[in-house]
């Protein structure tokens, strides 16, 4: 976990994000937003090789329910299969990701 002076926590995900890790994803996202002074949580997806809709759920719910706790985003999606999931589900636009640029998307 990396925190910067702007109140952003960047949490790196790695490996496969699927049903087996959905509870961990929920805990990490919720836990980061409860840290004092945090205004934004960004999940670095550079080392994620696979992601399914179930694991994407906690991220999607966080974006759909903005609160005073802070905002949420994804960055650095490198795996084509992960970008394909985000594109097919329309969540690439929700997260503000450009499929060609793989830029940061933060909402909430």
PDB file of C-alpha atoms in Angstrom:
ATOM      1  CA  UNK A   1       0.000   0.000   0.000  1.00  0.00           C
ATOM      2  CA  UNK A   2       1.367   3.392  -1.000  1.00  0.00           C
ATOM      3  CA  UNK A   3      -0.114   6.636   0.332  1.00  0.00           C
ATOM      4  CA  UNK A   4       0.776  10.051  -1.056  1.00  0.00           C
ATOM      5  CA  UNK A   5       0.347  13.584   0.259  1.00  0.00           C
ATOM      6  CA  UNK A   6      -2.904  14.086  -1.680  1.00  0.00           C
ATOM      7  CA  UNK A   7      -4.631  11.411   0.383  1.00  0.00           C
ATOM      8  CA  UNK A   8      -4.460   8.737  -2.317  1.00  0.00           C
ATOM      9  CA  UNK A   9      -3.744   5.121  -1.451  1.00  0.00           C
ATOM     10  CA  UNK A  10      -2.493   2.972  -4.309  1.00  0.00           C
ATOM     11  CA  UNK A  11      -2.987  -0.718  -3.669  1.00  0.00           C
ATOM     12  CA  UNK A  12      -1.379  -3.175  -6.081  1.00  0.00           C
ATOM     13  CA  UNK A  13      -3.384  -6.215  -7.141  1.00  0.00           C
ATOM     14  CA  UNK A  14      -1.673  -9.219  -8.699  1.00  0.00           C
ATOM     15  CA  UNK A  15      -2.364 -12.613 -10.191  1.00  0.00           C
ATOM     16  CA  UNK A  16      -5.902 -13.718 -10.881  1.00  0.00           C
ATOM     17  CA  UNK A  17      -8.910 -11.851  -9.491  1.00  0.00           C
ATOM     18  CA  UNK A  18     -11.818 -14.266  -9.344  1.00  0.00           C
ATOM     19  CA  UNK A  19     -14.401 -15.776  -6.991  1.00  0.00           C
ATOM     20  CA  UNK A  20     -11.621 -17.055  -4.744  1.00  0.00           C
ATOM     21  CA  UNK A  21     -10.442 -13.566  -3.812  1.00  0.00           C
ATOM     22  CA  UNK A  22     -13.643 -11.491  -3.879  1.00  0.00           C
ATOM     23  CA  UNK A  23     -13.817 -11.245  -0.065  1.00  0.00           C
ATOM     24  CA  UNK A  24     -10.211 -10.026   0.017  1.00  0.00           C
ATOM     25  CA  UNK A  25     -11.000  -7.388  -2.620  1.00  0.00           C
ATOM     26  CA  UNK A  26     -13.995  -6.202  -0.566  1.00  0.00           C
ATOM     27  CA  UNK A  27     -11.908  -5.967   2.614  1.00  0.00           C
ATOM     28  CA  UNK A  28      -9.054  -4.126   0.916  1.00  0.00           C
ATOM     29  CA  UNK A  29     -11.304  -1.581  -0.802  1.00  0.00           C
ATOM     30  CA  UNK A  30     -13.374  -0.964   2.335  1.00  0.00           C
ATOM     31  CA  UNK A  31     -10.367  -0.952   4.642  1.00  0.00           C
ATOM     32  CA  UNK A  32      -8.404   1.548   2.574  1.00  0.00           C
ATOM     33  CA  UNK A  33     -11.318   3.977   2.545  1.00  0.00           C
ATOM     34  CA  UNK A  34     -11.482   3.845   6.352  1.00  0.00           C
ATOM     35  CA  UNK A  35      -7.868   4.993   6.809  1.00  0.00           C
ATOM     36  CA  UNK A  36      -7.747   8.490   8.287  1.00  0.00           C
ATOM     37  CA  UNK A  37      -7.006  11.162   5.702  1.00  0.00           C
ATOM     38  CA  UNK A  38      -7.610   8.966   2.670  1.00  0.00           C
ATOM     39  CA  UNK A  39      -9.644  10.638  -0.048  1.00  0.00           C
ATOM     40  CA  UNK A  40      -9.000   8.265  -2.929  1.00  0.00           C
ATOM     41  CA  UNK A  41      -8.156   4.588  -3.441  1.00  0.00           C
ATOM     42  CA  UNK A  42      -6.576   3.464  -6.711  1.00  0.00           C
ATOM     43  CA  UNK A  43      -6.013  -0.198  -7.521  1.00  0.00           C
ATOM     44  CA  UNK A  44      -2.947  -0.743  -9.706  1.00  0.00           C
ATOM     45  CA  UNK A  45      -3.896  -3.566 -12.089  1.00  0.00           C
ATOM     46  CA  UNK A  46      -0.470  -3.883 -13.788  1.00  0.00           C
ATOM     47  CA  UNK A  47       0.201  -7.355 -12.341  1.00  0.00           C
ATOM     48  CA  UNK A  48      -3.331  -8.739 -12.747  1.00  0.00           C
ATOM     49  CA  UNK A  49      -3.356 -11.508 -15.347  1.00  0.00           C
ATOM     50  CA  UNK A  50      -7.076 -12.371 -15.138  1.00  0.00           C
ATOM     51  CA  UNK A  51     -10.236 -10.836 -13.683  1.00  0.00           C
ATOM     52  CA  UNK A  52     -13.810 -12.070 -13.808  1.00  0.00           C
ATOM     53  CA  UNK A  53     -17.090 -10.275 -13.198  1.00  0.00           C
ATOM     54  CA  UNK A  54     -17.371 -11.561  -9.632  1.00  0.00           C
ATOM     55  CA  UNK A  55     -14.058  -9.998  -8.577  1.00  0.00           C
ATOM     56  CA  UNK A  56     -14.907  -6.820 -10.454  1.00  0.00           C
ATOM     57  CA  UNK A  57     -18.106  -6.520  -8.388  1.00  0.00           C
ATOM     58  CA  UNK A  58     -16.644  -4.861  -5.265  1.00  0.00           C
ATOM     59  CA  UNK A  59     -14.901  -2.277  -7.448  1.00  0.00           C
ATOM     60  CA  UNK A  60     -18.091  -1.620  -9.422  1.00  0.00           C
ATOM     61  CA  UNK A  61     -20.189  -1.272  -6.239  1.00  0.00           C
ATOM     62  CA  UNK A  62     -17.694   1.214  -4.819  1.00  0.00           C
ATOM     63  CA  UNK A  63     -17.943   3.408  -7.915  1.00  0.00           C
ATOM     64  CA  UNK A  64     -21.739   3.212  -7.942  1.00  0.00           C
ATOM     65  CA  UNK A  65     -22.028   4.244  -4.289  1.00  0.00           C
ATOM     66  CA  UNK A  66     -19.947   7.371  -3.899  1.00  0.00           C
ATOM     67  CA  UNK A  67     -19.667   8.669  -0.378  1.00  0.00           C
ATOM     68  CA  UNK A  68     -17.814  11.139   1.726  1.00  0.00           C
ATOM     69  CA  UNK A  69     -15.375   8.320   2.528  1.00  0.00           C
ATOM     70  CA  UNK A  70     -13.563   8.895  -0.760  1.00  0.00           C
ATOM     71  CA  UNK A  71     -13.351   7.943  -4.397  1.00  0.00           C
ATOM     72  CA  UNK A  72     -12.164   4.800  -6.125  1.00  0.00           C
ATOM     73  CA  UNK A  73     -10.374   4.001  -9.373  1.00  0.00           C
ATOM     74  CA  UNK A  74      -8.321   1.553 -11.391  1.00  0.00           C
ATOM     75  CA  UNK A  75      -5.032   2.177 -13.140  1.00  0.00           C
ATOM     76  CA  UNK A  76      -2.489   0.500 -15.396  1.00  0.00           C
ATOM     77  CA  UNK A  77      -4.548  -2.358 -16.838  1.00  0.00           C
ATOM     78  CA  UNK A  78      -2.001  -4.317 -18.889  1.00  0.00           C
ATOM     79  CA  UNK A  79      -3.522  -7.759 -19.473  1.00  0.00           C
ATOM     80  CA  UNK A  80      -5.596  -7.788 -22.680  1.00  0.00           C
ATOM     81  CA  UNK A  81      -8.082 -10.220 -21.124  1.00  0.00           C
ATOM     82  CA  UNK A  82      -8.710  -7.850 -18.210  1.00  0.00           C
ATOM     83  CA  UNK A  83      -9.141  -4.868 -20.529  1.00  0.00           C
ATOM     84  CA  UNK A  84     -11.525  -6.989 -22.633  1.00  0.00           C
ATOM     85  CA  UNK A  85     -13.669  -7.716 -19.551  1.00  0.00           C
ATOM     86  CA  UNK A  86     -13.787  -4.016 -18.698  1.00  0.00           C
ATOM     87  CA  UNK A  87     -14.649  -3.118 -22.304  1.00  0.00           C
ATOM     88  CA  UNK A  88     -17.340  -5.806 -22.734  1.00  0.00           C
ATOM     89  CA  UNK A  89     -19.023  -4.874 -19.451  1.00  0.00           C
ATOM     90  CA  UNK A  90     -18.803  -1.149 -20.170  1.00  0.00           C
ATOM     91  CA  UNK A  91     -16.905  -0.588 -16.950  1.00  0.00           C
ATOM     92  CA  UNK A  92     -13.851   0.734 -18.783  1.00  0.00           C
ATOM     93  CA  UNK A  93     -15.815   3.943 -19.349  1.00  0.00           C
ATOM     94  CA  UNK A  94     -17.175   3.929 -15.790  1.00  0.00           C
ATOM     95  CA  UNK A  95     -13.670   3.655 -14.395  1.00  0.00           C
ATOM     96  CA  UNK A  96     -12.464   6.254 -16.912  1.00  0.00           C
ATOM     97  CA  UNK A  97     -10.051   3.882 -18.605  1.00  0.00           C
ATOM     98  CA  UNK A  98      -9.042   4.456 -22.204  1.00  0.00           C
ATOM     99  CA  UNK A  99      -8.339   1.024 -23.747  1.00  0.00           C
ATOM    100  CA  UNK A 100      -5.439   2.405 -25.789  1.00  0.00           C
ATOM    101  CA  UNK A 101      -3.865   4.624 -23.148  1.00  0.00           C
ATOM    102  CA  UNK A 102      -4.554   2.519 -20.021  1.00  0.00           C
ATOM    103  CA  UNK A 103      -4.805   5.752 -18.055  1.00  0.00           C
ATOM    104  CA  UNK A 104      -6.106   6.271 -14.542  1.00  0.00           C
ATOM    105  CA  UNK A 105      -9.805   6.402 -13.890  1.00  0.00           C
ATOM    106  CA  UNK A 106     -11.054   7.676 -10.554  1.00  0.00           C
ATOM    107  CA  UNK A 107     -14.664   8.272  -9.660  1.00  0.00           C
ATOM    108  CA  UNK A 108     -16.816   8.494  -6.573  1.00  0.00           C
TER     109      UNK A 108
END
